[in-house]
Backbone as ProteinMPNN parsed JSONL, in Angstrom:
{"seq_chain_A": "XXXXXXXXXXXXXXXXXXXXXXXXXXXXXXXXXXXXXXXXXXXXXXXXXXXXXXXXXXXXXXXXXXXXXXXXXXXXXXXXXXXXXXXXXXXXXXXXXXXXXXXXXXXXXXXXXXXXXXXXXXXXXXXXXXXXXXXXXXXXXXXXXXXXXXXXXXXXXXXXXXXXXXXXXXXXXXXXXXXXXXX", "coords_chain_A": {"N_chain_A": [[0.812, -1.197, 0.0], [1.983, 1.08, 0.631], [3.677, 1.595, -1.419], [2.253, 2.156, -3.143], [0.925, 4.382, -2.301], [2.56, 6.571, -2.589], [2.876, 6.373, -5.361], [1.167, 7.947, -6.023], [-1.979, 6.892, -5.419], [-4.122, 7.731, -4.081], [-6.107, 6.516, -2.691], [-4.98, 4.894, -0.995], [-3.423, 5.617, 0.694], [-5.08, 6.334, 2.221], [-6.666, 4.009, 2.959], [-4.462, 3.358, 4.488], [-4.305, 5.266, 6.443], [-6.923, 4.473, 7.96], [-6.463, 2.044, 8.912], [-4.189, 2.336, 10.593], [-4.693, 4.539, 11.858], [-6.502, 4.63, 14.926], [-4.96, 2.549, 16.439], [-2.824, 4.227, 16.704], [-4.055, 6.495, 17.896], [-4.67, 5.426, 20.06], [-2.981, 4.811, 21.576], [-1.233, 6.95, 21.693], [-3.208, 8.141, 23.314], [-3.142, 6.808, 25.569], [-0.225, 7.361, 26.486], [-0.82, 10.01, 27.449], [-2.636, 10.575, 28.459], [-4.815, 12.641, 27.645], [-6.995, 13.253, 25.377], [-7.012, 14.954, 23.251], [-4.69, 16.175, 22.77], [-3.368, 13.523, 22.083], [-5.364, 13.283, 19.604], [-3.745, 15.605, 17.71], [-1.426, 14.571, 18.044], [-1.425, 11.974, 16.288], [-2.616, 13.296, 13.855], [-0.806, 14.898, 13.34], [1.422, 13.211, 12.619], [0.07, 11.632, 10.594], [-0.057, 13.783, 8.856], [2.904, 15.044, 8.187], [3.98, 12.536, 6.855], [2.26, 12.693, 4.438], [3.706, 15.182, 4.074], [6.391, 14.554, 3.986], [6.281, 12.62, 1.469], [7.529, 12.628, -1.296], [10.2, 12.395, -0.166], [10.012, 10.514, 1.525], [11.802, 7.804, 3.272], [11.506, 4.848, 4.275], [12.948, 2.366, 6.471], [12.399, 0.381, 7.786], [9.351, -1.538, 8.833], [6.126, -0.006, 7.918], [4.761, 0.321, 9.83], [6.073, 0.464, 12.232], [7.292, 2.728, 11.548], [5.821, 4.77, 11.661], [4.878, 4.199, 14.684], [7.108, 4.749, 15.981], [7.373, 7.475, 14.966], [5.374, 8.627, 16.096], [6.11, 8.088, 19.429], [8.211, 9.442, 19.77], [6.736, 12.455, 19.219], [5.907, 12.02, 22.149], [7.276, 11.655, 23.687], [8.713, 13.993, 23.319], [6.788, 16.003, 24.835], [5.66, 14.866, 26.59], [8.247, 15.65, 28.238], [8.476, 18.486, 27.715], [6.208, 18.807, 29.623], [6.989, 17.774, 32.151], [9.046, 19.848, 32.265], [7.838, 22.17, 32.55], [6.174, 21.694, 34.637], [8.041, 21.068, 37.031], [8.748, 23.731, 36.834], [6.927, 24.975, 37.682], [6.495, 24.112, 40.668], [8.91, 25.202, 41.209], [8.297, 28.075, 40.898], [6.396, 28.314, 43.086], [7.736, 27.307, 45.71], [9.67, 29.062, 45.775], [10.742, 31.816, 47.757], [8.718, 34.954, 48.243], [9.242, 37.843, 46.268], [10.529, 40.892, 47.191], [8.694, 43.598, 47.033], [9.053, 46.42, 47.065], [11.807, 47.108, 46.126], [14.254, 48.296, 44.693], [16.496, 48.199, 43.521], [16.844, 45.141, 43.102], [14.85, 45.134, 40.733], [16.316, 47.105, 38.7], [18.093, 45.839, 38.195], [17.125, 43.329, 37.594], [15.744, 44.574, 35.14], [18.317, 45.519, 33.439], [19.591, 43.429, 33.182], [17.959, 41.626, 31.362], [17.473, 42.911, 29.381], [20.278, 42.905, 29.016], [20.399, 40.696, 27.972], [18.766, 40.088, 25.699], [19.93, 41.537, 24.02], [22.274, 40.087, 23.627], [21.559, 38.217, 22.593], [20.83, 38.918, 20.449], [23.186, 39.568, 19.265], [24.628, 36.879, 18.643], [25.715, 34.9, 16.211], [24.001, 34.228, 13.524], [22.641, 32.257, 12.337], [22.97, 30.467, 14.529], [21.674, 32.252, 16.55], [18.762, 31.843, 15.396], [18.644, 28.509, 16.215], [18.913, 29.148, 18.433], [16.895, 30.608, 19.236], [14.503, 29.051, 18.537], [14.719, 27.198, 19.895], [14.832, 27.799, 22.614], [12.402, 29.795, 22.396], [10.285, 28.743, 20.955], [10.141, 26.584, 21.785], [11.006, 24.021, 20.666], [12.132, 20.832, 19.924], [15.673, 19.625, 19.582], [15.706, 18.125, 17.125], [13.046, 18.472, 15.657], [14.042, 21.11, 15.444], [15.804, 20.936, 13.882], [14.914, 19.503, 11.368], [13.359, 21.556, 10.676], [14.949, 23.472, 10.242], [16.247, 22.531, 8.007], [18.978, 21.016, 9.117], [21.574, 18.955, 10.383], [20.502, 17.288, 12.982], [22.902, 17.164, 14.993], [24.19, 19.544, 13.975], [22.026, 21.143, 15.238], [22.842, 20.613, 17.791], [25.517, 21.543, 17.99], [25.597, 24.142, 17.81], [23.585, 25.074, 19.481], [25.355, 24.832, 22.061], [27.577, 26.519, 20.81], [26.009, 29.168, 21.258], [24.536, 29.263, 24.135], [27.133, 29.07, 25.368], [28.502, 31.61, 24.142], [26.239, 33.431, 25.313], [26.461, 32.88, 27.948], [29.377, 33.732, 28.586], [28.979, 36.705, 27.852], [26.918, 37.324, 29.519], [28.129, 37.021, 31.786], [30.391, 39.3, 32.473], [28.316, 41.025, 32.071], [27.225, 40.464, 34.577], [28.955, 41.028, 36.923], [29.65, 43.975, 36.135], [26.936, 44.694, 36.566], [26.87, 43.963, 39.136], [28.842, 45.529, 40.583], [27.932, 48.382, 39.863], [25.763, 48.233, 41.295], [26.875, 48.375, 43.985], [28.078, 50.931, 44.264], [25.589, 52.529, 44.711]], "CA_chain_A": [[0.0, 0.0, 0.0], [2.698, 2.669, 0.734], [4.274, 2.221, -2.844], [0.659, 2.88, -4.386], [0.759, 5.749, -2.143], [4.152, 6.937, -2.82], [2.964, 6.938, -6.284], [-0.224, 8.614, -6.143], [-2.66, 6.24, -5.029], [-4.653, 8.612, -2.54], [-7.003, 5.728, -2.18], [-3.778, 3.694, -0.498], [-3.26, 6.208, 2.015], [-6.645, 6.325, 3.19], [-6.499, 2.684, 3.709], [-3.175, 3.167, 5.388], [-4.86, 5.869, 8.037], [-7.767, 3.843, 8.497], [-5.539, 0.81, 9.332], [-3.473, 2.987, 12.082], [-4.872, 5.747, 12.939], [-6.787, 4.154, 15.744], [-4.087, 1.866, 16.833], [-1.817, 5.425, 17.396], [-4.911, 7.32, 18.598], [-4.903, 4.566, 21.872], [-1.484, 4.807, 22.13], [-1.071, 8.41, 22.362], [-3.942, 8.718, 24.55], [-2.671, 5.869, 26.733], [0.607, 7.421, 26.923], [-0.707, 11.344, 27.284], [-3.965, 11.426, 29.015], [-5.091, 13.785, 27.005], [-7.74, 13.255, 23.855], [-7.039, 16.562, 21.857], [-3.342, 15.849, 22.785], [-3.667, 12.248, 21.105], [-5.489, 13.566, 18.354], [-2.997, 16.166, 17.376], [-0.184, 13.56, 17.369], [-1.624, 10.589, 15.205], [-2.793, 14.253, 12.706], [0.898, 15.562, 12.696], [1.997, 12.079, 12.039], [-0.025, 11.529, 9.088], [0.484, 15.457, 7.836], [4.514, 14.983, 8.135], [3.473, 11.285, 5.984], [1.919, 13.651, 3.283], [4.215, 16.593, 3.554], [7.243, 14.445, 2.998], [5.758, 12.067, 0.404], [8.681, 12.335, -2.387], [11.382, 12.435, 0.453], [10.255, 9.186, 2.333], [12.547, 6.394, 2.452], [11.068, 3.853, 5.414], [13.941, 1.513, 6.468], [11.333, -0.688, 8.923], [7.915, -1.366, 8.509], [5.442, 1.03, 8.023], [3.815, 0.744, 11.263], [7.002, 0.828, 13.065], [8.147, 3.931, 11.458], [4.876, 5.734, 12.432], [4.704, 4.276, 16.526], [8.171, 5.297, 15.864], [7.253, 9.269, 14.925], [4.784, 9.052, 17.489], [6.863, 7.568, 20.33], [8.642, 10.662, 19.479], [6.322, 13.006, 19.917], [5.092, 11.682, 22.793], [8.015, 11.648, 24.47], [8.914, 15.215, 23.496], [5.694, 16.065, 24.832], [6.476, 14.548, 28.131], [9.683, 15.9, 29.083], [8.007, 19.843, 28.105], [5.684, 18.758, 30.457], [8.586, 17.693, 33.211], [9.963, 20.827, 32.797], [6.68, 23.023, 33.03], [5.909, 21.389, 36.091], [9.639, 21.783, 37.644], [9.256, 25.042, 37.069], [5.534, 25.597, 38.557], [6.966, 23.747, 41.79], [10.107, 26.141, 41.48], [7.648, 29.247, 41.663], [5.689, 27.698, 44.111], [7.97, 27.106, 46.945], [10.749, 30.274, 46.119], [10.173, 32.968, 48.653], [8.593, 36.197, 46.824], [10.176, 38.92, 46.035], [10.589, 42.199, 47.92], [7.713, 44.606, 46.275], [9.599, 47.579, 46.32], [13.133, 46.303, 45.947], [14.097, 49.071, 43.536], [17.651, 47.587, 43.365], [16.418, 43.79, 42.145], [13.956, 45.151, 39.965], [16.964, 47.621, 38.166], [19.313, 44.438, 37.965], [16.549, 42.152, 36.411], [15.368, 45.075, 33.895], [19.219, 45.482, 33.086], [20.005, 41.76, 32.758], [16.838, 41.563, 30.264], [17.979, 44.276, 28.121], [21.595, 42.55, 28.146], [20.217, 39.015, 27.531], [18.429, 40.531, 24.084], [21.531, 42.298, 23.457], [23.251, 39.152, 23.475], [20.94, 36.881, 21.836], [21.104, 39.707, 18.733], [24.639, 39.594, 18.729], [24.736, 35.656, 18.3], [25.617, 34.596, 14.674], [22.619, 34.363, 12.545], [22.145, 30.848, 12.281], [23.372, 30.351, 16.1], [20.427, 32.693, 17.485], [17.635, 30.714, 14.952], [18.037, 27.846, 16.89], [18.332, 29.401, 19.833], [15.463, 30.897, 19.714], [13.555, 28.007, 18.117], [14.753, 26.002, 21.087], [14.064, 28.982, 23.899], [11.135, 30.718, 22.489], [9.037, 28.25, 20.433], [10.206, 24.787, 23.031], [10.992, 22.837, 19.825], [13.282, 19.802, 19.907], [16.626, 19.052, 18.124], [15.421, 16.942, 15.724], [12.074, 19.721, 14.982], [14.782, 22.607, 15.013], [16.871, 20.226, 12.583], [14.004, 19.712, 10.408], [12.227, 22.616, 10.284], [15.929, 24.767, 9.806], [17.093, 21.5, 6.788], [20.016, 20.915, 8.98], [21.578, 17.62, 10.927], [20.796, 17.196, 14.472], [24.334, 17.446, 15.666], [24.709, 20.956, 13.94], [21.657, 21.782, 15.791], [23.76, 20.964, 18.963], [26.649, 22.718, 18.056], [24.951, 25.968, 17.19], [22.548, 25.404, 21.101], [26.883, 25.183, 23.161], [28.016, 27.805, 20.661], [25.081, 30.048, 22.085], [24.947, 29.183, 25.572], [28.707, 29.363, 25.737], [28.844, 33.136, 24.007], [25.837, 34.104, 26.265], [27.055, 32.908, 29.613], [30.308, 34.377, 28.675], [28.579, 37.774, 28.051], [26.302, 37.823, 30.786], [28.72, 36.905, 33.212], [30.639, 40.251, 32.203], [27.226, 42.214, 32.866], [26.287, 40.145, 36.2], [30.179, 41.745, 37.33], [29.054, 44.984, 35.961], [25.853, 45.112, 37.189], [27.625, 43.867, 40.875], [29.512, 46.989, 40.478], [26.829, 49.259, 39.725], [25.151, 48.629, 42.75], [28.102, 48.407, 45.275], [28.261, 52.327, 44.343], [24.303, 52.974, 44.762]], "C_chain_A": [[0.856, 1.262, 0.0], [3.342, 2.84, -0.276], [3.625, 2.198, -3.594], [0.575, 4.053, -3.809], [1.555, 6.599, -2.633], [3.746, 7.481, -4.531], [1.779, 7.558, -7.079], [-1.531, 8.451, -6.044], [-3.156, 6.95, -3.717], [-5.459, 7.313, -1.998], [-6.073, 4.897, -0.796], [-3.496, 4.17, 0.718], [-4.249, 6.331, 2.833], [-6.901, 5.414, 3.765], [-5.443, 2.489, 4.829], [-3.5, 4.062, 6.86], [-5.723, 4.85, 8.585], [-7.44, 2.605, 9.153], [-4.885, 1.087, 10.864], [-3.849, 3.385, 12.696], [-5.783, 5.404, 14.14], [-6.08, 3.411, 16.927], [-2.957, 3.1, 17.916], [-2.732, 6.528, 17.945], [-4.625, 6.781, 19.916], [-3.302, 4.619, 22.381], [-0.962, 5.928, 22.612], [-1.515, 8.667, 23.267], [-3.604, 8.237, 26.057], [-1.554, 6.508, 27.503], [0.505, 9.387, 27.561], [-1.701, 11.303, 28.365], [-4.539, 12.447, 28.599], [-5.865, 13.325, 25.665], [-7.252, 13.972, 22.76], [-5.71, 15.73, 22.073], [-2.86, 14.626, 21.625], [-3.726, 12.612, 19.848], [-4.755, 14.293, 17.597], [-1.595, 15.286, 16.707], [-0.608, 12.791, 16.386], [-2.175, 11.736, 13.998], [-1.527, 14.382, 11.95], [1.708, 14.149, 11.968], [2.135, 11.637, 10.779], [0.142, 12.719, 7.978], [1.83, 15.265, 7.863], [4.432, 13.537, 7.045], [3.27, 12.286, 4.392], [2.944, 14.87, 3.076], [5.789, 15.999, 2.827], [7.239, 12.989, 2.22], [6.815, 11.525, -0.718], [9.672, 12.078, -1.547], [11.337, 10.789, 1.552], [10.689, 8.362, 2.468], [12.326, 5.579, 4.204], [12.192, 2.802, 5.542], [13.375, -0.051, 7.524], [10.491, -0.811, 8.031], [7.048, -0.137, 8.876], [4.826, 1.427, 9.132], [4.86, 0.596, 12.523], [7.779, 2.718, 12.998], [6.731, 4.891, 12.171], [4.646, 5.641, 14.037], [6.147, 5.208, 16.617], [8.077, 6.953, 16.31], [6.522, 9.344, 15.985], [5.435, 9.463, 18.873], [7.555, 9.191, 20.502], [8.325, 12.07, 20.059], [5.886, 13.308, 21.108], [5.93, 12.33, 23.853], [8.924, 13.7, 24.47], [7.851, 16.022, 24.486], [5.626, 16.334, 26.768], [7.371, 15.346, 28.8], [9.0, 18.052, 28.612], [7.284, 20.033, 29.446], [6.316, 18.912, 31.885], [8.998, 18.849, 33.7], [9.197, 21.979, 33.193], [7.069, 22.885, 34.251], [6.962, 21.324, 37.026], [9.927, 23.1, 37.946], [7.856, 26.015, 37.876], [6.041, 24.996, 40.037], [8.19, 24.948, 42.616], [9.392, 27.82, 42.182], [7.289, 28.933, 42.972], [6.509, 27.873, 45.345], [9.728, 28.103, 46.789], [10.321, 31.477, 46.934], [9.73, 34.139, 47.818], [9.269, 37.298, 47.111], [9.887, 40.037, 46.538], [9.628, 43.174, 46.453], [8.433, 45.914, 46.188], [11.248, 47.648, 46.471], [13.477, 46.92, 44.512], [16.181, 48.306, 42.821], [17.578, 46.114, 42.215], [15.963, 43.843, 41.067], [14.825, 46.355, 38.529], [18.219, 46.456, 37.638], [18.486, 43.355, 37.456], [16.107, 43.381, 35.08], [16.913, 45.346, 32.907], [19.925, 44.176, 32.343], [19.219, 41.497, 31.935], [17.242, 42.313, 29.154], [19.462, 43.361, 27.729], [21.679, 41.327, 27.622], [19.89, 39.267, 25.982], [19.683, 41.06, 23.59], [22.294, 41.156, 22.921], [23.183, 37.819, 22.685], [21.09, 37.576, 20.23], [22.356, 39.541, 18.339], [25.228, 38.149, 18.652], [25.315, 35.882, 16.368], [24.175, 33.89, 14.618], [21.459, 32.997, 12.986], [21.728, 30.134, 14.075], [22.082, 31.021, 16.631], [19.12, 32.213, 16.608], [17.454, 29.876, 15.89], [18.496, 27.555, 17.985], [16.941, 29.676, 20.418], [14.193, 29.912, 19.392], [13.841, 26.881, 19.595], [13.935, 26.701, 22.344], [12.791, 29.075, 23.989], [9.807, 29.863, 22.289], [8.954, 26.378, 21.314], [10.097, 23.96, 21.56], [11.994, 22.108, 19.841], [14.296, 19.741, 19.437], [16.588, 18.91, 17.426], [14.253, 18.068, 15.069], [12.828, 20.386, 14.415], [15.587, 22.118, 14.02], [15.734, 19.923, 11.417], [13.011, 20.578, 9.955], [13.798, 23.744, 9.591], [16.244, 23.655, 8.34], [18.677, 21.678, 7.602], [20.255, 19.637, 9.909], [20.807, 18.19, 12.381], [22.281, 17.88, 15.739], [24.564, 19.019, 15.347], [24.015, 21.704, 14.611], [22.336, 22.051, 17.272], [24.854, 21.501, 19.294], [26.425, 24.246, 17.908], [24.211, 26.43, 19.053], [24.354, 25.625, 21.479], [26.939, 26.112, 22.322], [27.057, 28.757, 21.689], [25.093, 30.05, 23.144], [26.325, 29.289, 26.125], [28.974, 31.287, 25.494], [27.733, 33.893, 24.881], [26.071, 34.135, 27.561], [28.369, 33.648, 29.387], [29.936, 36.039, 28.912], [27.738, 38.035, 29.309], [26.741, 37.15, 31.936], [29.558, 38.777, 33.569], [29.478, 41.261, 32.842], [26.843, 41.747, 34.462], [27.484, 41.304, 36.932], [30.085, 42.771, 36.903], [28.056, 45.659, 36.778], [25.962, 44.907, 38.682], [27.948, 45.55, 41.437], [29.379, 47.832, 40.355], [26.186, 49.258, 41.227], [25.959, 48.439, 43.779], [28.571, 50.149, 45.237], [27.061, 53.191, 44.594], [24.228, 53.472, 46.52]], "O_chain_A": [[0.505, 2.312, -0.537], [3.772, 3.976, -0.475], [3.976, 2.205, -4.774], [0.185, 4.97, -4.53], [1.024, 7.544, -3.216], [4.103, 8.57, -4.98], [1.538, 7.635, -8.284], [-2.331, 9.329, -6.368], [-2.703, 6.781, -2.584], [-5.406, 7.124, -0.783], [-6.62, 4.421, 0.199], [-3.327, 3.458, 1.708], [-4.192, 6.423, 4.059], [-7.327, 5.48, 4.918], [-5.505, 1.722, 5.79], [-3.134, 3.751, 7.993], [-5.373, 4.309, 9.634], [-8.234, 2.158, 9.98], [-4.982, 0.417, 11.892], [-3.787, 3.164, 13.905], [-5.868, 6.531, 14.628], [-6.421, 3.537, 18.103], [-2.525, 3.032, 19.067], [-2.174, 7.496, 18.46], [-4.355, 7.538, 20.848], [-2.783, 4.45, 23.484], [-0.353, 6.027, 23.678], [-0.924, 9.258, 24.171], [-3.685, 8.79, 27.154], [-1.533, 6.463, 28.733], [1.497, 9.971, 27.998], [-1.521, 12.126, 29.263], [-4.788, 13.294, 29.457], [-5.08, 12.987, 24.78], [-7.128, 13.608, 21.591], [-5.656, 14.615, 21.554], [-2.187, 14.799, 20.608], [-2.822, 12.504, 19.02], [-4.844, 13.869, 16.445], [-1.02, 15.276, 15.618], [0.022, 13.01, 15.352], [-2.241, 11.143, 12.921], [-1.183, 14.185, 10.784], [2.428, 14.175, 10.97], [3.092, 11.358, 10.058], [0.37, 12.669, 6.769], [1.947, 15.519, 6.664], [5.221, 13.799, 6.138], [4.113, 12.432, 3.508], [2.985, 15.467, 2.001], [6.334, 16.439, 1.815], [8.21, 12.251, 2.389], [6.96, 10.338, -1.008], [10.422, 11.293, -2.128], [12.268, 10.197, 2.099], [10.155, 7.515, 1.752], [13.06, 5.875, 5.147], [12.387, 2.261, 4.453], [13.931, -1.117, 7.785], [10.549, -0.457, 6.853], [7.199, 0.572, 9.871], [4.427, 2.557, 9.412], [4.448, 0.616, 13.683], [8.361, 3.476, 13.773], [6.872, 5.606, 13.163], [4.315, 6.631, 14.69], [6.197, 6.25, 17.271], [8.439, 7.53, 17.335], [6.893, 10.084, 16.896], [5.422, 10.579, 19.393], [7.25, 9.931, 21.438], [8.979, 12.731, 20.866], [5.504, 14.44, 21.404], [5.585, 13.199, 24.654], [9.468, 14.321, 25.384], [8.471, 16.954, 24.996], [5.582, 17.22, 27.621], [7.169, 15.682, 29.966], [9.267, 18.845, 29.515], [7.492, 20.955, 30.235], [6.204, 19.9, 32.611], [9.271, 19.128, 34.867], [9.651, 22.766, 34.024], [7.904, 23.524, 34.893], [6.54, 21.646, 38.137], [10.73, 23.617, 38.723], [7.798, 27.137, 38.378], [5.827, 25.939, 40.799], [8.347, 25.352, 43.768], [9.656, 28.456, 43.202], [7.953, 29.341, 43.925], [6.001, 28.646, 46.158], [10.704, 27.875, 47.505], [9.338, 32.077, 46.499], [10.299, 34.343, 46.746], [9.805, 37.571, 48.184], [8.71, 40.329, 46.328], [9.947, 43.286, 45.27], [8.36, 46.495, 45.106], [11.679, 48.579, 47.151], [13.176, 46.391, 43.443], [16.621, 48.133, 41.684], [18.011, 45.995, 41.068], [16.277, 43.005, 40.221], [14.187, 46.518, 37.489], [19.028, 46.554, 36.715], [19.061, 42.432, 36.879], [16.197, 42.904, 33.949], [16.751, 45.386, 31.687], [20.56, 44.058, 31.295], [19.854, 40.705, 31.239], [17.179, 41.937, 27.983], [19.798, 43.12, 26.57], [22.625, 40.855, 26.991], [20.591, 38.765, 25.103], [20.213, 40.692, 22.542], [22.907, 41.249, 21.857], [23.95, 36.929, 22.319], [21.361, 36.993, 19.18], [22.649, 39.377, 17.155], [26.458, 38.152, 18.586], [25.224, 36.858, 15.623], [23.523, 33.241, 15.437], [20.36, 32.805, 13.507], [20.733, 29.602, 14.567], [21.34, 30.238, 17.223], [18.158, 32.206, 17.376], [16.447, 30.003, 16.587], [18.609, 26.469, 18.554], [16.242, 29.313, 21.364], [13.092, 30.024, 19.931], [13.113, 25.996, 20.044], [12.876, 26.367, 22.876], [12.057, 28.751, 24.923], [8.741, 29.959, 22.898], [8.121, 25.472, 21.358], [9.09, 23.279, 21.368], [13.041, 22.751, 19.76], [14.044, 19.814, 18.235], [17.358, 19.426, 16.616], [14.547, 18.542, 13.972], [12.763, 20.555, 13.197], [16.096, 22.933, 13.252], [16.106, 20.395, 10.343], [12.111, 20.422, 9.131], [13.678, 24.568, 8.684], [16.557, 24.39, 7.403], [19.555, 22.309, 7.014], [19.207, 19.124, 10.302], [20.637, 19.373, 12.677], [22.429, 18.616, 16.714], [25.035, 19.75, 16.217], [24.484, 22.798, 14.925], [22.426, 23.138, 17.843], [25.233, 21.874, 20.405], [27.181, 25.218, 17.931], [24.262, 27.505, 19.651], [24.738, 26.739, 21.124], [26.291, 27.048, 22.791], [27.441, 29.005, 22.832], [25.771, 30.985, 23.568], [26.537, 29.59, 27.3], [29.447, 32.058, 26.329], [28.097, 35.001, 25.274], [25.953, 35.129, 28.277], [28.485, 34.445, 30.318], [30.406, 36.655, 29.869], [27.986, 38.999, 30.033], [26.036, 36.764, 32.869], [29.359, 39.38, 34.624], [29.624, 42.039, 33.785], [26.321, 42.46, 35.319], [27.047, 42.335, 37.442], [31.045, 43.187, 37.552], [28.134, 46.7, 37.43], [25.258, 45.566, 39.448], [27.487, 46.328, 42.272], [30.312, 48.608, 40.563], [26.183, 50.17, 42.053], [25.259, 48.305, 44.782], [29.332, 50.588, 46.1], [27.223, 54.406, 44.708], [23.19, 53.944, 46.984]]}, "name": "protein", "num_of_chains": 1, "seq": "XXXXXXXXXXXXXXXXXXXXXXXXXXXXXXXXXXXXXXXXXXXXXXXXXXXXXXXXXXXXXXXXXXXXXXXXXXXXXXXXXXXXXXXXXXXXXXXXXXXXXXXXXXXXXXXXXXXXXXXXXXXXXXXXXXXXXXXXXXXXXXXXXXXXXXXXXXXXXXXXXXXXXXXXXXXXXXXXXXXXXXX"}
């Protein structure tokens, strides 16, 4: 069926959802708790199926490569989750912050200003998928297929970045030390 689809056999693919897509609906849901969630994955699955169509080259079986993409998602999915909730715990039980703490609140609007500063002054490519990692929470492998580049270059491009921004905003934290030790 997938090399009648492959070669334009829409009928082939229809058979080929109707075959799965149930199978990776229960699986998602099993592994998500989540319905919509589910449904989204076993969609994107078969839209990434259709989008790369001419580029597909399956080295398994067909219904391994799709638990496969799933598995995938699932597990990306997961570990956003992980880190949400790590970081709703983190609010949660950090003491709050001094309300008129004109000092803190001049040393985080400073450190904000020099973090953009620093993310602009990245190389090109280097702040893409930074910010595709930062801003939009997409994976390696997403930010490698959504930029057309390996995996690995996506991880050399995330240390370049995190290496030239901790370098720079260590410079401003020792700045901004030094600023307020004269206030």
């Amino acid at each position: 069926m997938l090399s009648c689809w492959k070669k334009g056999d829409q009928a082939a693919f229809d058979a080929l959802y109707q075959r799965y897509a149930v199978m990776l609906l229960r699986k998602a849901y099993e592994k998500t708790g989540d319905k919509e969630i589910a449904r989204e994955f076993v969609q994107e699955v078969f839209l990434e199926l259709l989008e790369r169509k001419d580029r597909l080259d399956i080295h398994t079986s067909f219904k391994a490569y799709i638990f496969t993409a799933l598995r995938n998602r699932v597990l990306n999915y997961l570990h956003r989750q992980y880190i949400h909730h790590k970081y709703e715990v983190f609010q949660e039980t950090r003491p709050p912050a001094a309300l008129n703490d004109v000092e803190t609140y001049l040393s985080h609007k400073e450190l904000s200003l020099q973090m953009a500063d620093a993310i602009q002054q990245l190389p090109d490519k280097c702040r893409q998928v930074f910010l595709l990692s930062r801003s939009e929470e997409l994976s390696n492998k997403e930010i490698a297929e959504r930029s057309g580049i390996s995996v690995n270059t996506v991880e050399q491009h995330m240390r370049k970045a995190l290496r030239l921004l901790r370098n720079g905003l260590q410079r401003t934290t020792v700045l901004i030390g030094f600023l307020i030790s004269w206030l």
